[in-house]
Tab-separated table of C-alpha atoms and ligand atoms in Angstrom:
chain	number	residue	atom	x	y	z
A	1	MET	CA	-39.169	71.495	19.604
A	2	ARG	CA	-36.184	73.620	20.573
A	3	ALA	CA	-32.934	72.959	18.700
A	4	PRO	CA	-30.371	70.736	20.445
A	5	VAL	CA	-27.581	72.734	22.092
A	6	SER	CA	-25.083	69.939	22.721
A	7	VAL	CA	-23.914	66.714	21.130
A	8	ARG	CA	-25.762	64.859	23.880
A	9	GLU	CA	-29.010	66.554	22.913
A	10	PHE	CA	-28.413	65.705	19.260
A	11	GLU	CA	-28.058	62.075	20.324
A	12	ALA	CA	-31.397	62.242	22.150
A	13	ALA	CA	-33.060	63.839	19.107
A	14	ALA	CA	-31.621	61.202	16.774
A	15	ARG	CA	-32.658	58.429	19.108
A	16	GLU	CA	-36.262	59.562	18.892
A	17	ARG	CA	-36.219	59.302	15.106
A	18	LEU	CA	-34.166	56.161	14.520
A	19	ASP	CA	-35.312	52.555	14.531
A	20	PRO	CA	-34.190	51.324	17.985
A	21	ALA	CA	-32.033	48.539	16.489
A	22	HIS	CA	-30.300	51.062	14.238
A	23	TYR	CA	-29.800	53.463	17.133
A	24	ASP	CA	-28.186	50.600	19.052
A	25	TYR	CA	-25.947	49.756	16.085
A	26	PHE	CA	-24.669	53.334	16.012
A	27	ALA	CA	-24.445	53.841	19.768
A	28	GLY	CA	-23.133	50.472	20.870
A	29	GLY	CA	-19.711	49.073	21.514
A	30	ALA	CA	-18.073	45.678	21.782
A	31	GLY	CA	-18.512	43.259	24.671
A	32	GLU	CA	-19.554	44.871	27.945
A	33	GLU	CA	-18.806	48.309	26.467
A	34	VAL	CA	-16.066	49.070	29.002
A	35	THR	CA	-13.992	50.903	26.387
A	36	LEU	CA	-17.023	52.669	24.936
A	37	ARG	CA	-17.673	54.242	28.346
A	38	ALA	CA	-13.972	54.800	29.038
A	39	ASN	CA	-13.460	56.984	25.968
A	40	GLU	CA	-15.838	59.657	27.236
A	41	ALA	CA	-15.032	59.173	30.922
A	42	ALA	CA	-11.313	59.741	30.298
A	43	PHE	CA	-11.995	63.233	28.972
A	44	GLY	CA	-14.005	63.877	32.129
A	45	ARG	CA	-10.970	63.030	34.275
A	46	LEU	CA	-8.896	65.675	32.537
A	47	ALA	CA	-9.279	69.264	33.665
A	48	LEU	CA	-8.250	72.373	31.761
A	49	LEU	CA	-5.973	74.841	33.541
A	50	PRO	CA	-6.494	78.125	31.700
A	51	ARG	CA	-4.137	81.072	31.389
A	52	VAL	CA	-5.420	84.615	31.879
A	53	LEU	CA	-4.810	88.066	30.409
A	54	ARG	CA	-3.759	86.763	27.019
A	55	GLY	CA	-6.746	88.017	25.060
A	56	THR	CA	-6.954	87.809	21.275
A	57	ASP	CA	-9.706	88.751	18.879
A	58	LYS	CA	-10.148	85.833	16.553
A	59	PRO	CA	-8.587	82.482	17.399
A	60	GLU	CA	-6.880	80.436	14.695
A	61	LEU	CA	-8.568	77.063	14.157
A	62	GLY	CA	-7.296	75.825	10.785
A	63	VAL	CA	-5.055	72.762	10.456
A	64	THR	CA	-2.996	71.380	7.584
A	65	LEU	CA	-2.676	67.629	7.244
A	66	PRO	CA	-1.061	65.383	4.618
A	67	GLY	CA	-4.434	64.947	2.901
A	68	GLY	CA	-5.224	68.676	2.806
A	69	SER	CA	-6.352	71.406	5.132
A	70	ALA	CA	-9.406	71.735	7.338
A	71	SER	CA	-10.998	74.854	8.771
A	72	MET	CA	-10.943	73.351	12.249
A	73	PRO	CA	-9.204	70.464	14.007
A	74	VAL	CA	-12.327	68.282	13.878
A	75	LEU	CA	-12.674	65.752	11.073
A	76	VAL	CA	-15.511	63.368	10.330
A	77	ALA	CA	-14.477	59.841	11.329
A	78	PRO	CA	-15.480	57.030	8.984
A	79	THR	CA	-18.757	55.453	10.045
A	80	ALA	CA	-20.783	52.921	8.115
A	81	PHE	CA	-24.380	52.855	6.909
A	82	HIS	CA	-25.423	56.532	6.933
A	83	ARG	CA	-28.614	55.759	5.024
A	84	LEU	CA	-29.869	54.128	8.222
A	85	ALA	CA	-29.761	57.614	9.720
A	86	ASP	CA	-30.980	59.683	6.771
A	87	PRO	CA	-32.230	58.818	3.271
A	88	GLU	CA	-29.477	60.899	1.657
A	89	GLY	CA	-26.910	59.047	3.725
A	90	GLU	CA	-23.257	59.768	3.012
A	91	ARG	CA	-24.200	62.372	0.386
A	92	ALA	CA	-25.656	64.504	3.166
A	93	THR	CA	-22.656	63.961	5.415
A	94	ALA	CA	-20.241	64.895	2.645
A	95	ARG	CA	-22.191	68.089	1.926
A	96	ALA	CA	-22.079	68.922	5.615
A	97	ALA	CA	-18.318	68.382	5.658
A	98	ALA	CA	-17.972	70.567	2.569
A	99	ALA	CA	-20.128	73.303	4.100
A	100	THR	CA	-18.022	73.348	7.238
A	101	GLU	CA	-14.760	73.026	5.277
A	102	THR	CA	-13.569	69.970	7.048
A	103	ILE	CA	-12.387	66.554	5.953
A	104	MET	CA	-14.726	63.587	5.783
A	105	MET	CA	-13.257	60.122	6.018
A	106	LEU	CA	-15.674	58.119	3.925
A	107	SER	CA	-16.253	54.599	5.201
A	108	MET	CA	-15.679	51.815	2.752
A	109	ALA	CA	-18.940	50.457	4.207
A	110	SER	CA	-20.905	53.452	2.952
A	111	THR	CA	-24.443	53.017	1.704
A	112	VAL	CA	-23.727	55.396	-1.189
A	113	ALA	CA	-20.947	54.559	-3.674
A	114	LEU	CA	-17.835	56.663	-3.194
A	115	GLU	CA	-18.118	58.161	-6.712
A	116	ASP	CA	-21.695	59.251	-5.968
A	117	VAL	CA	-20.649	60.799	-2.671
A	118	ALA	CA	-17.890	62.758	-4.413
A	119	ALA	CA	-20.290	63.883	-7.156
A	120	ALA	CA	-22.957	64.944	-4.653
A	121	ALA	CA	-20.567	67.182	-2.710
A	122	PRO	CA	-18.120	68.722	-5.175
A	123	GLY	CA	-16.255	70.790	-2.590
A	124	ALA	CA	-15.876	67.943	-0.137
A	125	ARG	CA	-12.438	66.953	1.077
A	126	LEU	CA	-12.722	63.188	1.178
A	127	TRP	CA	-10.342	60.620	2.585
A	128	PHE	CA	-11.247	57.040	1.738
A	129	GLN	CA	-11.262	54.497	4.575
A	130	LEU	CA	-10.254	51.001	3.572
A	131	TYR	CA	-10.655	47.590	5.122
A	132	VAL	CA	-8.063	45.471	3.325
A	133	GLN	CA	-10.054	42.708	1.625
A	134	PRO	CA	-8.660	39.186	1.432
A	135	ASP	CA	-9.046	39.593	-2.349
A	136	LEU	CA	-6.123	41.930	-2.913
A	137	ALA	CA	-7.055	42.573	-6.532
A	138	PHE	CA	-10.425	43.925	-5.390
A	139	THR	CA	-8.678	45.948	-2.676
A	140	LYS	CA	-6.525	47.514	-5.383
A	141	THR	CA	-9.632	48.314	-7.432
A	142	LEU	CA	-11.081	50.171	-4.454
A	143	VAL	CA	-7.888	52.197	-4.048
A	144	ARG	CA	-7.921	53.137	-7.728
A	145	ARG	CA	-11.585	54.138	-7.506
A	146	ALA	CA	-10.866	56.346	-4.494
A	147	GLU	CA	-7.990	58.003	-6.332
A	148	ALA	CA	-10.088	58.549	-9.451
A	149	ALA	CA	-12.928	60.073	-7.416
A	150	GLY	CA	-10.550	62.659	-5.958
A	151	CYS	CA	-10.057	61.297	-2.454
A	152	ARG	CA	-7.030	62.932	-0.907
A	153	ALA	CA	-5.807	60.252	1.488
A	154	LEU	CA	-6.227	56.571	2.179
A	155	VAL	CA	-7.177	55.675	5.737
A	156	VAL	CA	-6.325	52.045	6.408
A	157	THR	CA	-8.173	50.640	9.394
A	158	VAL	CA	-5.870	48.243	11.217
A	159	ASP	CA	-7.822	47.425	14.370
A	160	SER	CA	-10.198	44.986	12.699
A	161	PRO	CA	-8.617	41.685	11.633
A	162	VAL	CA	-11.983	40.329	12.779
A	163	LEU	CA	-15.159	42.130	13.785
A	164	GLY	CA	-15.664	42.814	17.499
A	165	SER	CA	-18.747	41.270	19.139
A	166	ARG	CA	-21.522	43.821	19.458
A	167	LEU	CA	-23.938	42.407	21.987
A	168	ARG	CA	-26.630	44.984	21.254
A	169	ASP	CA	-26.700	43.846	17.616
A	170	GLU	CA	-26.880	40.212	18.734
A	171	ARG	CA	-29.786	40.958	21.059
A	172	ASN	CA	-31.582	42.933	18.352
A	173	GLY	CA	-30.839	40.398	15.618
A	174	PHE	CA	-29.295	43.215	13.571
A	175	HIS	CA	-26.924	41.504	11.168
A	176	ASP	CA	-27.894	42.806	7.744
A	177	LEU	CA	-28.897	46.071	6.157
A	178	PRO	CA	-32.606	46.388	5.328
A	179	ASP	CA	-33.748	45.617	1.779
A	180	GLY	CA	-32.712	48.306	-0.659
A	181	LEU	CA	-29.521	49.224	1.200
A	182	CYS	CA	-26.077	47.690	0.788
A	183	CYS	CA	-22.386	48.512	0.978
A	184	GLU	CA	-22.400	50.196	-2.406
A	185	ASN	CA	-18.625	50.161	-2.764
A	186	MET	CA	-18.728	46.382	-2.769
A	187	ARG	CA	-20.624	46.171	-6.064
A	188	ASP	CA	-18.682	44.138	-8.537
A	189	GLY	CA	-20.466	43.642	-11.832
A	190	ASP	CA	-23.826	42.044	-11.139
A	191	ARG	CA	-23.182	41.161	-7.528
A	192	VAL	CA	-22.514	42.884	-4.239
A	193	ARG	CA	-19.555	41.297	-2.524
A	194	PRO	CA	-19.766	40.760	1.226
A	195	LEU	CA	-17.502	43.111	3.144
A	196	GLU	CA	-14.817	40.873	4.607
A	197	PHE	CA	-12.188	41.294	7.254
A	198	SER	CA	-8.647	40.032	6.769
A	199	PRO	CA	-7.542	37.959	9.753
A	200	THR	CA	-4.035	37.678	8.248
A	201	ILE	CA	-3.593	41.425	7.706
A	202	SER	CA	0.011	42.445	8.430
A	203	TRP	CA	2.550	45.227	8.044
A	204	GLU	CA	3.327	43.796	4.626
A	205	HIS	CA	-0.142	44.825	3.434
A	206	VAL	CA	0.471	48.371	4.638
A	207	GLY	CA	3.842	48.472	2.877
A	208	ARG	CA	2.213	47.298	-0.360
A	209	LEU	CA	-0.514	49.925	-0.112
A	210	ILE	CA	2.064	52.667	0.383
A	211	GLU	CA	3.824	51.451	-2.778
A	212	LEU	CA	0.547	51.084	-4.666
A	213	THR	CA	-0.845	54.583	-4.183
A	214	SER	CA	0.408	58.113	-4.498
A	215	LEU	CA	-2.100	59.139	-1.803
A	216	PRO	CA	-0.895	59.705	1.748
A	217	VAL	CA	-1.601	56.563	3.780
A	218	VAL	CA	-2.940	57.130	7.282
A	219	LEU	CA	-3.219	54.181	9.708
A	220	LYS	CA	-6.345	54.143	11.845
A	221	GLY	CA	-6.529	52.130	15.022
A	222	VAL	CA	-3.060	52.344	16.520
A	223	LEU	CA	-2.864	52.112	20.329
A	224	HIS	CA	0.623	50.751	21.043
A	225	PRO	CA	3.661	53.060	20.845
A	226	GLU	CA	5.766	50.266	19.301
A	227	ASP	CA	3.238	49.950	16.480
A	228	ALA	CA	3.484	53.690	15.965
A	229	GLY	CA	7.253	53.289	15.538
A	230	THR	CA	6.848	50.459	13.014
A	231	ALA	CA	4.319	52.521	11.070
A	232	LEU	CA	6.774	55.421	10.879
A	233	ASP	CA	9.553	53.141	9.653
A	234	LEU	CA	7.253	51.939	6.872
A	235	GLY	CA	6.531	55.494	5.746
A	236	VAL	CA	2.935	56.184	6.752
A	237	SER	CA	1.827	59.812	6.479
A	238	GLY	CA	-0.256	59.916	9.639
A	239	LEU	CA	-1.662	57.901	12.502
A	240	ILE	CA	-5.080	57.875	14.118
A	241	VAL	CA	-5.087	56.824	17.752
A	242	SER	CA	-8.382	54.989	17.807
A	243	ASN	CA	-10.091	52.063	19.461
A	244	HIS	CA	-12.872	52.174	16.876
A	245	GLY	CA	-15.146	53.969	19.315
A	246	GLY	CA	-14.999	50.982	21.691
A	247	ARG	CA	-16.401	48.655	19.024
A	248	GLN	CA	-13.516	46.239	18.527
A	249	LEU	CA	-11.469	44.842	21.430
A	250	ASP	CA	-13.303	45.683	24.638
A	251	THR	CA	-11.260	46.818	27.675
A	252	VAL	CA	-8.542	48.552	25.655
A	253	PRO	CA	-7.677	51.965	27.097
A	254	ALA	CA	-9.451	55.197	26.336
A	255	THR	CA	-7.748	56.851	23.387
A	256	VAL	CA	-6.952	60.111	25.173
A	257	ASP	CA	-5.150	58.099	27.870
A	258	VAL	CA	-2.718	56.502	25.376
A	259	LEU	CA	-2.341	59.588	23.202
A	260	PRO	CA	0.653	61.078	25.101
A	261	GLU	CA	2.673	57.866	24.710
A	262	ILE	CA	1.964	57.662	20.993
A	263	ALA	CA	2.694	61.344	20.498
A	264	ALA	CA	6.019	60.860	22.287
A	265	ALA	CA	6.891	57.862	20.095
A	266	VAL	CA	6.045	59.766	16.916
A	267	ALA	CA	7.834	62.936	18.094
A	268	GLY	CA	6.288	65.126	15.410
A	269	ALA	CA	7.433	62.968	12.462
A	270	VAL	CA	3.850	62.747	11.142
A	271	PRO	CA	0.545	64.129	12.416
A	272	VAL	CA	-1.162	62.080	15.111
A	273	LEU	CA	-4.960	62.230	15.136
A	274	LEU	CA	-7.301	60.886	17.782
A	275	ASP	CA	-10.873	59.686	17.810
A	276	GLY	CA	-13.120	58.206	20.482
A	277	GLY	CA	-15.366	59.977	22.938
A	278	VAL	CA	-14.888	63.540	21.671
A	279	ARG	CA	-18.176	65.264	22.485
A	280	SER	CA	-17.313	68.929	23.039
A	281	GLY	CA	-14.890	71.701	22.286
A	282	THR	CA	-13.134	71.217	25.611
A	283	ASP	CA	-12.506	67.562	24.693
A	284	VAL	CA	-10.905	68.782	21.471
A	285	LEU	CA	-8.602	71.173	23.349
A	286	LYS	CA	-7.526	68.398	25.734
A	287	ALA	CA	-6.630	66.071	22.853
A	288	LEU	CA	-4.696	68.804	21.049
A	289	ALA	CA	-2.879	69.752	24.254
A	290	LEU	CA	-1.796	66.138	24.687
A	291	GLY	CA	-0.329	65.880	21.212
A	292	ALA	CA	-3.098	65.395	18.630
A	293	ALA	CA	-2.898	67.448	15.441
A	294	ALA	CA	-6.666	67.052	15.079
A	295	VAL	CA	-9.494	64.835	16.284
A	296	ALA	CA	-12.245	62.982	14.464
A	297	VAL	CA	-15.821	62.450	15.578
A	298	GLY	CA	-17.864	59.403	14.672
A	299	ARG	CA	-21.157	59.200	16.526
A	300	PRO	CA	-21.681	62.970	16.958
A	301	VAL	CA	-22.021	63.411	13.181
A	302	VAL	CA	-24.329	60.389	12.946
A	303	TRP	CA	-26.504	61.974	15.660
A	304	GLY	CA	-26.667	65.219	13.686
A	305	LEU	CA	-27.584	63.284	10.556
A	306	GLY	CA	-30.189	61.214	12.378
A	307	ALA	CA	-31.695	64.273	14.066
A	308	ASP	CA	-31.954	66.531	11.015
A	309	GLY	CA	-30.108	65.156	7.980
A	310	GLU	CA	-27.463	67.323	6.344
A	311	ARG	CA	-28.558	70.357	8.370
A	312	GLY	CA	-28.142	68.430	11.606
A	313	ALA	CA	-24.671	67.233	10.636
A	314	VAL	CA	-23.679	70.832	9.823
A	315	ARG	CA	-25.058	71.994	13.161
A	316	VAL	CA	-23.087	69.411	15.107
A	317	LEU	CA	-19.864	70.399	13.352
A	318	GLU	CA	-20.577	74.130	13.785
A	319	LEU	CA	-21.453	73.545	17.433
A	320	LEU	CA	-18.054	71.929	17.968
A	321	ARG	CA	-16.367	74.819	16.157
A	322	ALA	CA	-18.121	77.385	18.372
A	323	GLN	CA	-17.212	75.400	21.490
A	324	ILE	CA	-13.548	75.253	20.416
A	325	GLU	CA	-13.509	79.017	19.829
A	326	GLU	CA	-15.027	79.649	23.246
A	327	ALA	CA	-12.681	77.239	25.000
A	328	LEU	CA	-9.622	78.747	23.294
A	329	ALA	CA	-10.680	82.246	24.360
A	330	LEU	CA	-11.283	81.120	27.933
A	331	CYS	CA	-7.956	79.251	28.037
A	332	GLY	CA	-6.035	82.306	26.837
A	333	ALA	CA	-4.920	80.546	23.638
A	334	ALA	CA	-4.818	82.358	20.310
A	335	SER	CA	-4.562	79.266	18.171
A	336	VAL	CA	-5.137	75.531	18.162
A	337	HIS	CA	-1.383	75.295	17.548
A	338	ASP	CA	-0.582	76.997	20.864
A	339	LEU	CA	-1.761	74.187	23.139
A	340	GLY	CA	0.557	72.018	25.215
A	341	PRO	CA	0.417	69.509	28.076
A	342	GLY	CA	0.587	72.374	30.616
A	343	LEU	CA	-3.041	73.115	29.813
A	344	VAL	CA	-4.238	69.791	31.197
A	345	ARG	CA	-4.381	68.371	34.725
A	346	ARG	CA	-5.513	64.890	35.660
A	347	VAL	CA	-8.244	65.025	38.297
A	348	PRO	CA	-9.490	62.125	40.426
A	349	PRO	CA	-12.863	60.670	39.411
A	350	CYS	CA	-15.796	62.272	41.292
B	401	FMN	C1	-21.774	53.251	13.746
B	401	FMN	C2	-20.289	53.240	13.562
B	401	FMN	C3	-19.766	52.721	12.393
B	401	FMN	C4	-18.382	52.724	12.203
B	401	FMN	N1	-17.890	52.313	11.007
B	401	FMN	C5	-16.565	52.364	10.780
B	401	FMN	C6	-16.044	52.010	9.511
B	401	FMN	O1	-16.757	51.650	8.590
B	401	FMN	N2	-14.693	52.079	9.357
B	401	FMN	C7	-13.851	52.465	10.359
B	401	FMN	O2	-12.640	52.503	10.177
B	401	FMN	N3	-14.342	52.849	11.556
B	401	FMN	C8	-15.659	52.808	11.781
B	401	FMN	N4	-16.153	53.223	12.982
B	401	FMN	C9	-15.242	53.785	13.991
B	401	FMN	C10	-15.117	55.303	13.813
B	401	FMN	O3	-14.368	55.609	12.678
B	401	FMN	C11	-14.423	55.966	15.003
B	401	FMN	O4	-13.226	55.295	15.275
B	401	FMN	C12	-15.278	56.042	16.253
B	401	FMN	O5	-16.636	56.207	15.938
B	401	FMN	C13	-14.815	57.194	17.129
B	401	FMN	O6	-15.531	57.235	18.294
B	401	FMN	P1	-16.788	58.218	18.589
B	401	FMN	O7	-17.952	57.589	17.890
B	401	FMN	O8	-16.865	58.152	20.064
B	401	FMN	O9	-16.446	59.571	18.039
B	401	FMN	C14	-17.525	53.212	13.204
B	401	FMN	C15	-18.071	53.727	14.384
B	401	FMN	C16	-19.434	53.751	14.562
B	401	FMN	C17	-19.983	54.345	15.825
B	402	COI	C1	-19.592	47.512	8.454
B	402	COI	C2	-18.936	47.625	9.803
B	402	COI	C3	-17.831	46.656	9.909
B	402	COI	C4	-18.493	49.026	10.032
B	402	COI	C5	-17.732	49.220	11.294
B	402	COI	O1	-16.548	49.358	11.301
B	402	COI	C6	-18.424	49.305	12.564
B	402	COI	O2	-19.637	49.067	12.629
B	402	COI	O3	-17.752	49.600	13.571
C-alpha cells in the first residue's frame, strides 16, 4: 500500500488496524461532538492571505518555550493509552518526538510508566501532564517522579473536574483497558490506583503546585480570557488554549476561534499554545498568526502510531514540518516568528 500523504490518510490507515472500539475512543468527542467538529471546521473558515516577492532560502521553524526548545512549533499533546495503538505505546511516541526534536507532553494516563518512557527515549524532551488527584499526597509523588525522570515542565489539565460523556465509548461498552494494560503511573505498591478526577479542583491547587515544583507550570484547557488573567496573576509559565479535542464540555467554541481573545489577555506575558483540530501546516500557520507560540497535536500522532508505530508517528510529525515549511515559503514568511493577524482572513462557510 502507498504511504499516507496527509494526516487524514494516516487516520484512515490507523483505523484499518485498530480495534473499532479503540479507534472510536481515540477519534471521538463528548456529547454530540459539536466541538469536535468545530475545531477542524474553524480552521477551514480561516483563509491565508500570502505576501509575495519576499523569498528566503531556509525558513526558521524553531521555538523556545519555558520547558525547553523544539525544532518546530508543533508539540505532541498528551493523549492516553498509546499501547492501544501500538505495543510499544508511549515509548514509541517519545522516540518519535526525540527523533523529530520536539516536545512530548506525556499523559499521566500513559500505559507505560513515565520513568520507562524517559529511559526508552533518552533524548526526548518530556513535559508531564497531570490530573490533580483528590489524594494530594499521591499527586505530589507524581510531581516528584516527573521531576526525577527529567521532565522539563508540568502541564496541569484544568478542563476536567469530571470526565465528559463520550457516547461512542458508552455505545461500545469501552470503559476499561484490556487485560495486561493499565495506567502505569498509578501503580502504588501492590495496587494500581484508579485515575480520579477532582471535582473540587481550584486555583488554590494550581498555586500549591507552582510552590511545590521548580518546573515551569503550564495550564492546559483554558478558554476564557478572565481565566487566562487569573492564571497569569498566579504565576503560570504558559497556557494551552484547549477544549481537550472536543472531549470534555460539548458545544464550547473551537480553540482557534477563542485564541485571539486569550492572546490579547495574555499580551505576551507567557507563551500561549493551542491544540484542537490542527491537521496541516496551514492550520499551524493560522494559529501562530493569531497569537499562538506553538500548537500541539493529539490525534494526528495517535494515527501515526496506529498506522505504523514509531515510524508512523515520526512521519506524521515530519509531514507537518514539511507542510509548515511549504506554507511559510508560499506566504512569503522567513520564520514562524514573522506571522501576524494580517496573514489571516475569515471566510464565510462554503
Ligand atoms: C484519545 C485521547 C486521549 C487524551 N488524553 C488526554 C490526557 O490524558 N490528558 C490530557 O490533558 N488531554 C488528553 N487529551 C486531549 C489532548 O491533549 C488534546 O487536547 C487534544 O487531543 C487536541 O485535539 P486534537 O486531537 O484535535 O489534536 C486526549 C485526547 C485524545 C484524542
Ligand atoms: C484517561 C482519560 C481520562 C484520558 C483523557 O483525558 C481522554 O480520554 O480525553
